[in-house]
C-alpha atoms as a PDB file:
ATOM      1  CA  UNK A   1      53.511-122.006-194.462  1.00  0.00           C
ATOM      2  CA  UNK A   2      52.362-118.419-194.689  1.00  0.00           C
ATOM      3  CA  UNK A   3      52.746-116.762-197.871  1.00  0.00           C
ATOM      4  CA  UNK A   4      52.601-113.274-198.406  1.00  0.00           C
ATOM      5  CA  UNK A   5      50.497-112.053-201.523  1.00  0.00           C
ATOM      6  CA  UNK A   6      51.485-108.271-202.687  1.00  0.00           C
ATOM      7  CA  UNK A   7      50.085-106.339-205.545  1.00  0.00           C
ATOM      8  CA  UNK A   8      49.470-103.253-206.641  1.00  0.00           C
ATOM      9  CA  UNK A   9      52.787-102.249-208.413  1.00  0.00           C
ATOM     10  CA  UNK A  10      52.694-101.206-212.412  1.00  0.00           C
ATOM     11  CA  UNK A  11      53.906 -98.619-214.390  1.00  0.00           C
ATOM     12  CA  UNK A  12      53.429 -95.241-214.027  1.00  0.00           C
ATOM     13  CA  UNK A  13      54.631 -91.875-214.689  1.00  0.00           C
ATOM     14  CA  UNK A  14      56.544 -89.280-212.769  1.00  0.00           C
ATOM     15  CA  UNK A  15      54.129 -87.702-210.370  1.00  0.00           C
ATOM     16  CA  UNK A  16      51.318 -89.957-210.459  1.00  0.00           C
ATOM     17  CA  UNK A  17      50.557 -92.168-207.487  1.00  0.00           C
ATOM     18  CA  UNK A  18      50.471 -96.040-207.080  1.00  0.00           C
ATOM     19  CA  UNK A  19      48.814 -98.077-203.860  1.00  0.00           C
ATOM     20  CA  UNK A  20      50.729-101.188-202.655  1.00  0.00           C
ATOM     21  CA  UNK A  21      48.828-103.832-201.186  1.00  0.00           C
ATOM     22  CA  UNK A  22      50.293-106.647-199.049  1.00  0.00           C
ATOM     23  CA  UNK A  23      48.168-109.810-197.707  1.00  0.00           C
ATOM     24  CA  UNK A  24      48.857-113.233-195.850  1.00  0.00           C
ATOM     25  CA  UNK A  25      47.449-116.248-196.775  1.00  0.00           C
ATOM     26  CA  UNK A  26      46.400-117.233-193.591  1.00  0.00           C
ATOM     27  CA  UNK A  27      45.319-115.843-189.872  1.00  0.00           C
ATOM     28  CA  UNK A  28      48.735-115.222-188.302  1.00  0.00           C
ATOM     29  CA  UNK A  29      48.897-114.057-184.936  1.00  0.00           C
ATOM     30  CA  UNK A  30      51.918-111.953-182.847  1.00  0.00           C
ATOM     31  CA  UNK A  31      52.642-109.865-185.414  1.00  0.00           C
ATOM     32  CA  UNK A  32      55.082-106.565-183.866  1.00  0.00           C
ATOM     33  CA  UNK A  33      55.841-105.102-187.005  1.00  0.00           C
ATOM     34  CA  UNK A  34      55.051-105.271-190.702  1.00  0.00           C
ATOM     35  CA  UNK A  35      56.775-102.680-193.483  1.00  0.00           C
ATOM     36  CA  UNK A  36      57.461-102.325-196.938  1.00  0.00           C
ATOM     37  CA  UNK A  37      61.119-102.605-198.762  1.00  0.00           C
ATOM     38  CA  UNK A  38      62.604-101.868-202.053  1.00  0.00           C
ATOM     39  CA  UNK A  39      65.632-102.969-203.987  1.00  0.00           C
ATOM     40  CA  UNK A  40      66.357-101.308-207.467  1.00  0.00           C
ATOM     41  CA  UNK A  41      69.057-102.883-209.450  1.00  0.00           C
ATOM     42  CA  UNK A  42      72.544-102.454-208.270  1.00  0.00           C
ATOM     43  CA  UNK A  43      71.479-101.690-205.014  1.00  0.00           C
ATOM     44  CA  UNK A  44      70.770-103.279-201.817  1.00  0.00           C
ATOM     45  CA  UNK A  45      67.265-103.612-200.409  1.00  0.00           C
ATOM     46  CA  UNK A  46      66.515-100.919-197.893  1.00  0.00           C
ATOM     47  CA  UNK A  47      63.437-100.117-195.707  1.00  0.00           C
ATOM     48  CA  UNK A  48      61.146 -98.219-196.897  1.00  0.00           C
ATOM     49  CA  UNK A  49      58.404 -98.098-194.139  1.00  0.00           C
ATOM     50  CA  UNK A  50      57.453 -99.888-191.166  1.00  0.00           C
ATOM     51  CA  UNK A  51      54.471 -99.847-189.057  1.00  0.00           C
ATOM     52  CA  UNK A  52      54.202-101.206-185.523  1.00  0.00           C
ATOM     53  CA  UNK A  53      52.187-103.184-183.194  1.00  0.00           C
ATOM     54  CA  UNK A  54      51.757 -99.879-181.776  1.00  0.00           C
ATOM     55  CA  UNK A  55      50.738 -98.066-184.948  1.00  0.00           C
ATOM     56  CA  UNK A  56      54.322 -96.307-184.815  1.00  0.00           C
ATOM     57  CA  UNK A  57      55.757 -95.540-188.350  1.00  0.00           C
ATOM     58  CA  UNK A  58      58.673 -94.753-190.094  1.00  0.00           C
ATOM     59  CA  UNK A  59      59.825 -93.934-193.380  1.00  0.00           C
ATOM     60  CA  UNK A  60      63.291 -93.681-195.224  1.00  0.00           C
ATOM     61  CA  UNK A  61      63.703 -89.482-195.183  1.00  0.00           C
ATOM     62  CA  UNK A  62      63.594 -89.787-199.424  1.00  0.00           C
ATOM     63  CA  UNK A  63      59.768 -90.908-199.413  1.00  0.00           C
ATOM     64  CA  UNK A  64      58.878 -88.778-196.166  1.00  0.00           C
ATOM     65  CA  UNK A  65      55.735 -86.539-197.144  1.00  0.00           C
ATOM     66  CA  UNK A  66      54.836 -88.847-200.192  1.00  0.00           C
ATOM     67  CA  UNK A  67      54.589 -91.810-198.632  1.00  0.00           C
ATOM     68  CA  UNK A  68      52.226 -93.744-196.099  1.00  0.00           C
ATOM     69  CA  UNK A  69      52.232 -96.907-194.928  1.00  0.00           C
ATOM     70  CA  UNK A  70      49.098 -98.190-193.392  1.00  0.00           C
ATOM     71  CA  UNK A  71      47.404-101.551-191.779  1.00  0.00           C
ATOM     72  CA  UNK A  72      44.212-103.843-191.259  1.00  0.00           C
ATOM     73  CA  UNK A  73      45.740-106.142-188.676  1.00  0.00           C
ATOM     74  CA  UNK A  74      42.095-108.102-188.502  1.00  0.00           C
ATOM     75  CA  UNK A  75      43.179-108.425-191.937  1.00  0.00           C
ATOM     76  CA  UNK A  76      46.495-109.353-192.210  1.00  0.00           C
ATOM     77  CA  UNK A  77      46.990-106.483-194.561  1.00  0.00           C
ATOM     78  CA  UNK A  78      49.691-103.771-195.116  1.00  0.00           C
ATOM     79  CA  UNK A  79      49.320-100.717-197.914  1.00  0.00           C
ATOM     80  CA  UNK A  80      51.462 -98.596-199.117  1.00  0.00           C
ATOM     81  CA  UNK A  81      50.473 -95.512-200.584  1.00  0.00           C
ATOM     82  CA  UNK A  82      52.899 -93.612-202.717  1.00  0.00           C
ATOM     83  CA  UNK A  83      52.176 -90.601-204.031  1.00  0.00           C
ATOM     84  CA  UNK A  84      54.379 -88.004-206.156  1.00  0.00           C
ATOM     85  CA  UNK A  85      56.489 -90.648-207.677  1.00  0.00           C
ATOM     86  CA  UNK A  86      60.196 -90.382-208.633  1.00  0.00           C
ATOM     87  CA  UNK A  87      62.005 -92.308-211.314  1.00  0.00           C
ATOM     88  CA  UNK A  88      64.231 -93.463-208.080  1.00  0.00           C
ATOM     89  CA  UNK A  89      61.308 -94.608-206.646  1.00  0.00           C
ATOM     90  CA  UNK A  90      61.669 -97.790-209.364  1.00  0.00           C
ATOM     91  CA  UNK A  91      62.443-100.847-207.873  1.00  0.00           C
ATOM     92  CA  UNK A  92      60.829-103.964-206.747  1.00  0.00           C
ATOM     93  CA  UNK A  93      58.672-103.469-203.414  1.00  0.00           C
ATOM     94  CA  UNK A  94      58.556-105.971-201.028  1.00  0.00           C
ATOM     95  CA  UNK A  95      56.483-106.520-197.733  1.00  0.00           C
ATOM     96  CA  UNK A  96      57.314-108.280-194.342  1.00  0.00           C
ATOM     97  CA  UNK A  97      55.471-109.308-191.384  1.00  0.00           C
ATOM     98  CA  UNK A  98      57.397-109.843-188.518  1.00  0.00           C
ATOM     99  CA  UNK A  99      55.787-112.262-185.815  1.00  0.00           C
ATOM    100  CA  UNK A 100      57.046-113.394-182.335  1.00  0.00           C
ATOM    101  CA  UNK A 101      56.159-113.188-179.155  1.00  0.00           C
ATOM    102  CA  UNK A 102      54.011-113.955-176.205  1.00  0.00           C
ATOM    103  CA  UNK A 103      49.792-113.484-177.823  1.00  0.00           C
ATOM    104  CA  UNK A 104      47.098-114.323-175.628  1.00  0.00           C
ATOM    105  CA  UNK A 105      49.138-117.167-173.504  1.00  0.00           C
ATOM    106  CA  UNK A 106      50.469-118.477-176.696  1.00  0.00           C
ATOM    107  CA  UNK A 107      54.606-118.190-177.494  1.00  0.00           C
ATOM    108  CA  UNK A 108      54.969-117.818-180.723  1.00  0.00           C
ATOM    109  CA  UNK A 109      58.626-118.096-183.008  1.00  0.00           C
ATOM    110  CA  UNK A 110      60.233-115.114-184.030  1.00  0.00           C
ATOM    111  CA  UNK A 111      59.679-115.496-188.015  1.00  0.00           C
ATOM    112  CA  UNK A 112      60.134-112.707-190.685  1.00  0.00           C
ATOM    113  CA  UNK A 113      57.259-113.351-193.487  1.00  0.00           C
ATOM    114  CA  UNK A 114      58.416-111.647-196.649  1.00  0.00           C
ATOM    115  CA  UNK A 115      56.379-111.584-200.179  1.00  0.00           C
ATOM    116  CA  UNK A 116      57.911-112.100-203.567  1.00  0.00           C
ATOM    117  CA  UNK A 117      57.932-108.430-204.531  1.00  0.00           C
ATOM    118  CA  UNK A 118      56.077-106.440-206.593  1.00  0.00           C
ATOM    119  CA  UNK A 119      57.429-104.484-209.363  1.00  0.00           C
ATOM    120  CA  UNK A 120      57.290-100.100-209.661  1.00  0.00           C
ATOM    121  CA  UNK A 121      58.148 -98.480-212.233  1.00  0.00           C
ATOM    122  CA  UNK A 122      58.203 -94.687-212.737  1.00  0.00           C
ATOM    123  CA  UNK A 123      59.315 -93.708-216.071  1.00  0.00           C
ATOM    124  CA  UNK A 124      57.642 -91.659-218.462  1.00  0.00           C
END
């Protein structure tokens, strides 16, 4: 099965910056969207950014302007650079690809890929 391999997270202070990286395993194929979420404790997990086959984005409006999410689909890799950090910006990151579809003559399932999450922390 495909496994989705993120890193990048750490600890760092208010105001510094932090780059999110987000691989598969394997070649996957189909693939109409891919995006980054977050879920800090007590809360539920919200989006954060997505990217689409397209190269359409879109952010949550509290990371607008310091965030950017960005791909290497020959890759099957997602970043997400984050800059001007906020303590609310703690919270374990996760990334998803989302595959389905009709890809050169080939149906594929409709299948959400998600990664273990990788831990931010903003905290002085």
């Amino acid at each position: 099965q495909v496994q989705l391999v993120e890193s990048g997270g750490g600890l760092v202070q208010p105001g510094g910056s932090l780059r999110l990286s987000c691989a598969a395993s394997e070649n996957i194929f189909a693939i109409y969207a891919m995006g980054w979420y977050r879920q800090a404790p007590g809360k539920q997990r919200e989006s954060v950014a997505t990217i689409t086959s397209d190269g359409s984005t879109n952010y949550v409006s509290s990371v607008r302007g310091r965030f950017t999410i960005s791909r290497d689909t020959a890759e099957n890799k997602i970043y997400l650079q984050m800059n001007s950090l906020k303590a609310e910006d703690t919270a374990v990151y996760y990334c998803t690809f989302q595959v389905g579809g009709y890809y050169e003559g080939r149906m594929y399932p409709n299948i959400d890929y998600w990664g273990q999450g990788t831990r931010v922390t903003v905290s002085s």
